[in-house]
Structures are given as structure tokens and as C-alpha cells.
Coordinates of C-alpha atoms and ligand atoms in Angstrom, one line a residue:
M1269 CA 30.0 8.1 3.2
R1270 CA 29.1 7.7 6.8
F1271 CA 25.1 8.0 7.9
A1272 CA 23.1 8.8 11.5
T1273 CA 19.6 6.4 10.8
G1274 CA 16.3 6.2 13.2
R1275 CA 13.8 3.9 12.4
A1276 CA 10.2 3.0 13.8
T1277 CA 7.4 0.8 12.8
D1278 CA 4.1 -0.3 14.6
Q1279 CA 0.6 -1.6 13.0
G1280 CA -1.2 1.0 14.1
R1281 CA -4.2 1.4 15.6
I1282 CA -7.0 -0.7 13.4
R1283 CA -4.6 -3.7 11.9
T1284 CA -3.8 -6.9 14.2
N1285 CA -1.0 -7.1 12.1
N1286 CA 1.9 -5.5 11.2
E1287 CA 2.7 -5.9 7.4
D1288 CA 5.0 -3.4 7.6
A1289 CA 9.3 -4.2 7.0
F1290 CA 12.2 -2.5 6.9
L1291 CA 16.1 -2.7 6.6
V1292 CA 19.0 -0.6 8.0
D1293 CA 21.8 -2.3 7.0
D1294 CA 24.5 0.4 7.9
E1295 CA 27.4 -2.0 7.3
R1296 CA 26.8 -1.7 3.2
S1297 CA 24.5 1.6 3.4
L1298 CA 21.3 -0.8 3.0
F1299 CA 18.0 1.0 3.1
A1300 CA 14.9 0.1 2.4
V1301 CA 11.2 -0.1 3.6
A1302 CA 8.5 -3.1 2.4
D1303 CA 4.2 -2.6 2.4
G1304 CA 3.6 -5.7 2.1
M1305 CA -0.4 -6.9 1.1
G1306 CA -2.7 -10.6 0.4
G1307 CA -4.9 -12.0 2.8
H1308 CA -3.9 -13.9 5.2
R1309 CA -0.6 -13.8 6.5
G1310 CA 0.9 -13.5 2.9
G1311 CA 1.7 -9.4 3.3
E1312 CA 3.9 -9.8 6.2
V1313 CA 5.0 -13.0 4.2
A1314 CA 5.7 -10.9 0.8
S1315 CA 7.2 -7.6 2.7
H1316 CA 9.5 -9.7 4.8
T1317 CA 10.6 -11.8 2.2
A1318 CA 12.0 -9.1 -0.3
V1319 CA 13.0 -7.1 2.4
E1320 CA 15.3 -10.1 3.0
A1321 CA 15.8 -10.9 -0.7
L1322 CA 16.9 -7.4 -1.3
R1323 CA 19.4 -7.1 1.2
A1324 CA 21.4 -10.8 0.4
A1325 CA 21.2 -9.2 -3.8
F1326 CA 22.7 -6.6 -2.6
A1327 CA 25.1 -8.3 -0.6
S1328 CA 26.4 -10.3 -3.2
G1329 CA 27.2 -6.8 -5.3
R1330 CA 24.6 -6.2 -7.1
P1331 CA 23.2 -2.7 -7.6
V1332 CA 19.6 -1.5 -6.0
D1333 CA 17.1 -1.7 -9.3
T1334 CA 18.7 -5.7 -10.3
A1335 CA 18.3 -6.3 -6.5
I1336 CA 15.0 -4.9 -6.6
A1337 CA 14.2 -7.4 -9.2
A1338 CA 15.8 -10.4 -7.3
A1339 CA 13.7 -9.6 -4.7
N1340 CA 10.3 -9.3 -7.5
S1341 CA 11.1 -13.0 -7.8
A1342 CA 11.9 -14.1 -4.4
V1343 CA 8.1 -12.6 -3.7
F1344 CA 6.5 -14.2 -6.8
T1345 CA 8.1 -17.7 -6.2
R1346 CA 7.1 -18.1 -2.8
G1347 CA 3.7 -16.8 -3.8
E1348 CA 3.5 -19.1 -6.8
S1349 CA 4.3 -22.7 -4.5
D1350 CA 2.6 -21.8 -2.1
P1351 CA -1.5 -21.4 -2.3
D1352 CA -2.4 -19.5 1.2
L1353 CA -0.1 -17.1 0.3
A1354 CA -1.0 -17.0 -4.1
G1355 CA -1.7 -13.3 -5.1
M1356 CA 0.9 -11.7 -2.5
G1357 CA 2.8 -8.4 -2.8
T1358 CA 4.4 -5.7 -1.2
T1359 CA 6.1 -2.0 -1.9
L1360 CA 9.3 -1.8 -1.7
T1361 CA 11.7 1.7 -1.7
A1362 CA 14.9 1.4 -1.0
V1363 CA 18.2 3.4 -0.9
A1364 CA 21.8 2.9 -1.2
V1365 CA 25.0 4.6 -2.3
A1366 CA 25.5 5.4 -6.0
G1367 CA 29.0 6.5 -5.9
P1368 CA 30.1 9.7 -4.7
G1369 CA 28.2 11.7 -3.2
E1370 CA 25.4 10.3 -4.4
L1371 CA 22.4 8.0 -3.3
I1372 CA 20.3 6.4 -5.4
V1373 CA 16.3 4.9 -4.8
G1374 CA 14.9 2.5 -6.0
H1375 CA 11.4 2.4 -5.9
V1376 CA 7.7 0.1 -6.9
G1377 CA 4.6 0.3 -5.1
D1378 CA 3.2 3.8 -2.9
S1379 CA 5.8 3.8 -0.1
R1380 CA 7.6 6.8 -0.5
A1381 CA 11.1 8.6 0.1
Y1382 CA 11.6 11.6 1.1
L1383 CA 14.3 14.3 1.3
L1384 CA 14.4 17.2 3.4
R1385 CA 17.0 19.8 3.1
G1386 CA 17.9 23.2 4.8
G1387 CA 14.5 22.4 6.2
T1388 CA 11.9 21.4 2.8
L1389 CA 10.7 18.4 2.2
E1390 CA 11.1 17.3 -1.8
R1391 CA 9.4 14.0 -2.1
L1392 CA 11.3 11.8 -4.7
T1393 CA 9.5 8.8 -5.8
D1394 CA 6.0 8.9 -7.8
D1395 CA 3.3 6.5 -6.4
H1396 CA 2.3 3.9 -8.3
S1397 CA -0.9 4.2 -7.1
L1398 CA -4.7 4.3 -8.3
V1399 CA -5.5 7.7 -7.5
E1400 CA -2.0 8.8 -7.8
E1401 CA -2.0 8.3 -11.7
L1402 CA -5.5 9.8 -12.5
V1403 CA -4.1 13.4 -10.6
R1404 CA -0.7 12.3 -13.2
E1405 CA -3.3 12.6 -15.3
G1406 CA -4.9 15.4 -14.6
R1407 CA -8.6 13.9 -13.9
L1408 CA -8.6 14.1 -9.8
T1409 CA -7.3 16.8 -8.0
P1410 CA -4.6 16.2 -5.0
E1411 CA -6.9 17.4 -2.9
Q1412 CA -9.9 15.1 -4.3
A1413 CA -7.1 11.9 -3.9
E1414 CA -6.4 12.6 -0.2
S1415 CA -9.7 11.8 0.6
H1416 CA -10.3 9.1 -2.2
P1417 CA -11.9 5.5 -1.3
Q1418 CA -8.9 3.9 -3.5
R1419 CA -6.4 5.6 -2.5
S1420 CA -4.7 2.5 -0.9
I1421 CA -5.3 0.7 -4.9
V1422 CA -1.4 0.2 -5.8
T1423 CA -0.7 0.0 -9.7
R1424 CA 2.6 -1.7 -9.3
A1425 CA 4.3 -4.0 -6.5
L1426 CA 6.7 -7.0 -6.3
G1427 CA 5.8 -10.5 -6.7
V1428 CA 2.6 -10.2 -9.2
D1429 CA 4.5 -10.8 -11.6
A1430 CA 7.8 -12.4 -12.9
D1431 CA 9.2 -9.2 -14.1
V1432 CA 9.1 -5.7 -12.3
E1433 CA 9.6 -2.2 -13.5
V1434 CA 11.8 -0.8 -11.2
D1435 CA 11.8 3.3 -10.8
V1436 CA 15.5 4.4 -9.8
Y1437 CA 16.5 7.9 -9.3
R1438 CA 20.1 9.2 -8.8
V1439 CA 20.1 11.9 -6.1
P1440 CA 23.0 14.3 -5.3
V1441 CA 23.2 14.7 -1.7
G1442 CA 25.5 16.5 0.6
D1443 CA 26.1 16.7 4.2
G1444 CA 23.0 18.3 6.8
D1445 CA 20.7 16.1 4.1
R1446 CA 18.2 13.8 5.9
L1447 CA 16.1 10.7 3.6
V1448 CA 12.8 9.9 5.1
L1449 CA 11.7 6.4 3.8
C1450 CA 8.4 5.9 4.6
S1451 CA 5.1 3.3 4.3
D1452 CA 1.1 4.3 2.9
G1453 CA 1.1 3.8 6.9
L1454 CA 2.1 7.5 7.4
T1455 CA 1.3 9.5 4.5
V1456 CA -2.3 8.5 4.8
M1457 CA -2.8 9.9 7.7
V1458 CA -0.2 13.0 8.2
R1459 CA 0.8 15.6 6.0
E1460 CA 3.5 15.7 4.2
R1461 CA 3.6 20.0 5.2
D1462 CA 4.2 18.3 9.3
V1463 CA 5.7 15.7 7.8
E1464 CA 8.4 18.2 6.9
R1465 CA 7.6 20.1 10.6
I1466 CA 8.4 16.9 12.4
A1467 CA 11.6 16.2 9.8
R1468 CA 12.8 19.3 10.6
T1469 CA 12.0 19.8 14.6
E1470 CA 13.7 16.4 15.3
T1471 CA 17.0 16.5 14.5
D1472 CA 17.9 13.2 16.0
P1473 CA 17.2 10.3 13.6
Q1474 CA 15.9 7.8 15.5
R1475 CA 13.2 10.7 17.8
A1476 CA 12.0 11.8 14.3
A1477 CA 11.5 8.1 13.1
E1478 CA 9.2 7.2 16.1
S1479 CA 7.7 11.8 16.6
L1480 CA 6.7 10.5 12.4
V1481 CA 5.2 7.2 13.7
A1482 CA 3.7 8.7 17.4
A1483 CA 2.1 11.4 13.8
A1484 CA -0.1 9.5 12.0
N1485 CA -1.3 7.0 15.6
D1486 CA -2.5 10.8 16.5
A1487 CA -4.5 11.1 14.2
G1488 CA -5.8 7.3 13.9
G1489 CA -3.1 4.7 12.9
E1490 CA -5.3 3.4 10.2
D1491 CA -2.9 1.7 9.0
N1492 CA 0.6 -0.4 9.6
I1493 CA 3.7 2.5 9.9
T1494 CA 6.7 2.0 8.7
V1495 CA 9.6 5.2 8.5
V1496 CA 12.9 5.2 8.6
V1497 CA 14.8 8.3 8.5
V1498 CA 18.8 9.2 7.1
D1499 CA 21.0 11.0 8.2
V1500 CA 23.9 12.4 5.7
L1501 CA 27.0 12.9 8.1
D1502 CA 29.5 13.2 5.5
A1503 CA 29.5 12.7 1.7
D1504 CA 32.0 12.2 0.7
A1505 CA 33.6 10.0 3.7
P1506 CA 35.0 6.8 1.6
D1507 CA 32.7 3.9 1.2
T1508 CA 32.6 1.7 3.9
A1509 CA 31.1 -1.5 2.4
T1510 CA 32.3 -4.9 3.5
P1511 CA 31.3 -7.8 2.7
D1512 CA 28.1 -10.8 3.5
T1513 CA 28.6 -11.1 7.9
A1514 CA 26.6 -8.1 8.7
T1515 CA 23.5 -8.8 10.8
P1516 CA 21.4 -6.2 9.5
D1517 CA 18.1 -4.8 11.1
T1518 CA 15.2 -6.3 9.7
A1519 CA 12.0 -5.7 11.0
T1520 CA 9.6 -8.2 12.5
P1521 CA 6.3 -7.8 13.5
D1522 CA 6.8 -9.1 17.1
T1523 CA 10.0 -6.1 17.8
A1524 CA 7.7 -3.6 16.6
T1525 CA 9.0 -0.3 18.2
P1526 CA 6.0 0.7 20.4
D1527 CA 4.9 4.2 20.7
T1528 CA 6.9 6.0 23.3
T1529 CA 6.5 10.2 22.5
T1530 CA 4.8 10.8 24.9
P1531 CA 3.8 14.5 24.8
D1532 CA 4.4 16.9 27.9
T1533 CA 2.0 17.6 29.8
G1534 CA 3.3 19.7 33.0
R1535 CA 0.8 22.6 33.8
G1536 CA 1.4 25.9 36.5
E1537 CA -0.3 25.5 40.5
G1538 CA -2.2 28.0 41.6
R1539 CA -1.1 30.1 44.9
S1540 CA -4.2 29.4 46.6
W1541 CA -7.3 27.5 46.6
G1542 CA -9.8 30.9 46.5
R1543 CA -7.4 31.4 43.4
A1544 CA -6.8 28.0 42.1
V1545 CA -11.0 27.7 41.4
R1546 CA -11.5 30.4 39.8
N1547 CA -8.8 29.9 37.6
A1548 CA -10.0 26.4 37.1
V1549 CA -13.6 27.6 36.8
L1550 CA -12.8 29.7 33.9
V1551 CA -10.0 27.1 32.4
L1552 CA -12.6 24.1 32.7
L1553 CA -15.7 25.8 31.5
P1554 CA -14.8 26.7 27.8
L1555 CA -12.8 22.9 27.8
V1556 CA -16.8 21.2 28.8
L1557 CA -18.4 23.5 25.8
I1558 CA -14.9 22.5 23.6
V1559 CA -15.5 18.3 24.7
A1560 CA -19.0 19.0 24.1
V1561 CA -19.3 20.0 21.1
A1562 CA -16.7 18.0 19.9
A1563 CA -18.6 15.3 20.8
G1564 CA -21.8 16.5 19.1
A1565 CA -19.4 16.7 15.8
L1566 CA -18.1 12.7 16.2
G1567 CA -21.8 11.4 17.3
W1568 CA -22.6 13.2 13.4
Y1569 CA -19.4 12.0 11.5
A1570 CA -19.9 8.8 13.1
R1571 CA -23.4 8.1 12.0
R1572 CA -23.4 9.8 8.6
S1573 CA -19.5 8.4 7.4
Y1574 CA -20.1 5.0 5.9
Y1575 CA -17.3 2.0 5.1
V1576 CA -17.6 -1.0 3.3
G1577 CA -16.6 -3.9 5.5
T1578 CA -18.1 -7.9 6.1
D1579 CA -20.2 -9.5 7.3
R1580 CA -19.4 -13.4 8.2
N1581 CA -18.3 -13.3 4.5
E1582 CA -20.2 -11.5 2.8
V1583 CA -19.3 -7.8 2.1
V1584 CA -21.2 -5.0 2.9
I1585 CA -21.5 -1.6 4.0
Y1586 CA -21.4 0.0 7.6
K1587 CA -22.9 3.2 8.9
G1588 CA -20.9 4.8 11.1
V1589 CA -17.2 4.4 11.8
P1590 CA -15.3 1.4 12.0
G1591 CA -14.8 0.2 15.7
G1592 CA -17.5 2.9 16.4
V1593 CA -17.3 6.2 17.7
L1594 CA -18.2 6.9 21.7
G1595 CA -21.0 4.1 22.3
W1596 CA -22.4 4.8 18.2
D1597 CA -21.2 1.4 17.0
P1598 CA -21.5 1.2 13.2
T1599 CA -25.2 -0.5 11.2
V1600 CA -25.2 -2.5 9.1
E1601 CA -26.8 0.2 6.0
R1602 CA -26.8 -2.7 3.4
R1603 CA -25.6 -6.3 2.6
T1604 CA -24.2 -6.7 -1.2
G1605 CA -24.7 -10.8 -1.6
I1606 CA -21.2 -10.6 -2.6
A1607 CA -19.1 -13.2 -0.9
L1608 CA -15.7 -11.9 0.3
T1609 CA -13.8 -14.9 -1.3
D1610 CA -14.7 -14.1 -4.5
L1611 CA -12.8 -11.0 -4.3
S1612 CA -8.8 -10.7 -4.9
P1613 CA -6.4 -11.6 -2.3
L1614 CA -6.0 -7.3 -2.4
D1615 CA -9.2 -6.5 -2.1
Q1616 CA -10.3 -9.1 0.0
D1617 CA -7.0 -7.1 2.7
R1618 CA -8.9 -3.5 1.7
V1619 CA -12.1 -4.3 3.0
A1620 CA -10.8 -6.7 5.6
T1621 CA -9.4 -3.4 7.1
N1622 CA -12.4 -1.3 6.4
G1623 CA -10.3 0.5 4.4
S1624 CA -13.0 2.3 2.4
R1625 CA -14.9 5.1 4.0
G1626 CA -17.1 8.0 2.9
A1627 CA -20.5 9.5 2.0
L1628 CA -23.0 6.5 0.5
T1629 CA -22.9 7.0 -2.7
T1630 CA -18.6 7.0 -2.5
V1631 CA -18.9 3.2 -1.1
E1632 CA -21.3 2.1 -3.4
A1633 CA -18.9 3.4 -6.2
Y1634 CA -16.4 0.9 -4.9
V1635 CA -18.8 -1.8 -3.7
A1636 CA -19.6 -1.3 -7.2
T1637 CA -15.8 -2.0 -8.8
L1638 CA -15.8 -4.7 -6.5
R1639 CA -18.7 -6.1 -8.4
E1640 CA -18.1 -5.6 -11.4
S1641 CA -14.4 -7.6 -10.6
T1642 CA -16.1 -10.8 -9.2
T1643 CA -17.6 -10.4 -12.0
T1644 CA -14.9 -9.8 -14.8
T1645 CA -12.0 -12.2 -13.1
T1646 CA -12.5 -15.3 -14.9
T1647 CA -12.1 -14.2 -17.6
T1648 CA -9.5 -11.2 -17.3
T1649 CA -7.1 -13.3 -15.0
T1650 CA -5.0 -14.7 -18.3
T1651 CA -4.4 -11.6 -20.3
T1652 CA -3.9 -9.6 -17.2
T1653 CA -0.5 -12.1 -16.8
T1654 CA 0.0 -12.0 -20.5
G1655 CA 0.3 -8.6 -20.2
P1656 CA 3.5 -6.4 -20.8
A1657 CA 5.6 -6.4 -16.9
G1658 CA 4.7 -3.6 -14.8
D1659 CA 2.2 -2.0 -17.1
G1660 CA -0.7 -3.6 -15.9
P1661 CA -2.3 -3.1 -12.2
A1662 CA -2.1 -5.1 -9.8
V1663 CA -5.1 -5.9 -8.5
R1664 CA -7.4 -6.1 -11.4
E1665 CA -8.2 -4.3 -14.5
D1666 CA -9.1 -1.0 -15.1
P1667 CA -11.7 -0.9 -12.9
P1668 CA -14.0 1.6 -13.5
L1669 CA -13.3 5.5 -11.7
P1670 CA -16.2 6.7 -9.4
P1671 CA -15.7 10.4 -8.5
P1672 CA -14.8 10.8 -4.9
Ligands
MG30 MG1 0.5 0.2 3.9

């Protein structure tokens, strides 16, 4: 098969580092996205370890699903051997050629693979996340899931257990089909219909990847964003896989692609000063009104929303928006007495990046699950590691589930 590819990654607007990684190995037609999590440098190490181990295992002749299992072992072993990296994990969604006219997708976690065919976007993978499992069980609607405070809690990840269950999808493809692999930093910020519109409009795969990342940043960029676009140019072309000599394109944070998409702001000029001034007033007056209304709405939003963050080592509930909005800085609403260091690495990560937001009742419910996890961690640690591979939540045992 013959492909054209595009790739882009960005740390987003809130995070201070990029824990995503990707792989574009044109030589072997192997493509992947990984989204790491864990305290300190854990997330970064997990995603890059996984991608590199995947590439090495695939290059040595293993099929995608066992190559992902090998990546799991690599992350797990590394986490076991270094206390600083203990508890780290990563998602991994990988695509390779299964045979003539057929791709294979291997998948663990809440990154996603989409297929764009005839202008319509179809999601290929199921998220291994708490909220998506609740949606599948009918306990949450998809709309509730979109804004659920626990939407970034994954229930299956690489590096958490010695074994992992890998979802495998076989995807028949034809010329003109496009695959989009992405981390949740895209799909949490950009609705699927907008992902579809951008993926359909930008014909060049590199521009498509960059535009999708830019759209996530325009929407707030609350997480690291990574997109790999794979266009099927010739589904029947013979396989060109070669021995392990190629140097694939793997992303590291210091080579992250900067945001280069700038909107066209060009505007026509008035013909005379009088007309220009009149036009300016006609245009500016509604604009001023719009800005005033928007500022009021932002202030209202800033002062009535809450999020979970930290103050020194303590988990606290803040009123406002992380970083503040138009001069409205967040204030401490409530202290919880929960020490950040008592939380699991995944929860620490989530709290440190202010991942839980919403109404006061919503964030209080999340704090309640944190409190419960700190009191049950010591008693459940042994049972979580002896459960069947891939069955248990990666974060903690059965967190209580408040309605959003
Ligand atoms: Mg993410």
C-alpha cells in the first residue's frame, strides 16, 4: 500500500510539557499515537518508551497487537525499575498494513483512530475510559460524557500491568480513504463534526494534521494534542516493508511542531475618509457591544465555575478558571486536607493540570472520589494487581460515580 502522511503535536495552552508521542514510519507503514500519564517525567517517558518499543517489535517481524504487548512490557518494566517513574502509563493506538487493501488497528486507552471516507468521519476505536464505559452501559448520555469531570480517566493503559488486553480492528480501505489518529487533547476540545469538517476540507495530510491541532488550541488547548493523518494513495500497491534500517519520525517534546496556522485577516479598504469613518462606526459599534457582552459572559463564567487544583501539597477547590480570565483570578473556595502526594500518580497528574472542572457540586463529587481513593489505596493495592489482565481500571478500584 502507498500512503501520504501528516503529523503534528503540540503541548497545548495549559500544560507545561508534552507527554504525547507519535510514530510515522513511512518505510514500514507503521503509524501510532501515544498519550502518556504519570507524575514527574513519567508520562513523557511512558509514551516515548511505548512508541519506540512498538517500532522495534514491529520491525523485528511481530504483528501490531503483539508489538503493542511488547510496548506494554517495556513501559511496565521501566516503571517497576525506577521509583520516579512508578505508576506511569500510556495510551497507544497504532495502524499498520494487514494485507492487500486492509489495515489493522491495535488500540489501548482513550486516544482514537478515525476513518474518513467519502467525506464522512467514522470512529474506529472504543475509548477505554470511565465515562465511555458508562455511556456503553447506558448510565450516561454522550452529551453528559462530553463535559463529565472524570472524562480523562482511562480504564486501560500500557505499563500498568504485566499484561494488557489489546483491541484489534481490521479495516478494509480503498484509494482516497484517510485515517486520523489522535490523542484525547484533540477530541476533548474539538467536536467530532468539526474534526470531520477539517479532515474533509484540508486535502493535504500535513496541513490537515496542523489544522486539527490548531483547532484544539483555538478551543482552549487544555491538553497535549497530537494528530497523525494517513492518506491511502494506492491500496493495491505492493508492500514495501524493508529490514530494520529506516529512521522513523518519532516526536519528542523539543521538536514539537509549533502552531503555524494563522487565519486570513485581510480586509477591504474604504474608498474615502468620510465613507471609511462611517463604515468604521457602523462596523465597530456592534463589535464593541459584542465584546462587552462577551466580557460579561466570560466574567460570569469565570466566577461561577470551579476546578480542583493544588496549593502547595494540598488539594483545594478553586473558584474561577485556571490562569484567570480578563483579570478575574481564581480564588480558593475550599481546602480539602487531602495531600497531593497521597493520590495515585494518575490522579496527581489530573489534579496538577486542573483536569476536573465544572459546577461546585461536580468538583465536590470528584474530590469525594479522591478522598475515597486515598483511604482505600492501601487496602486495594494488592487486589488490583492480581486481577485479570486489562480488566480493572488503571486509576483505582471502582471509583464512585456521581452524576455530572
Ligand atoms: Mg491527553
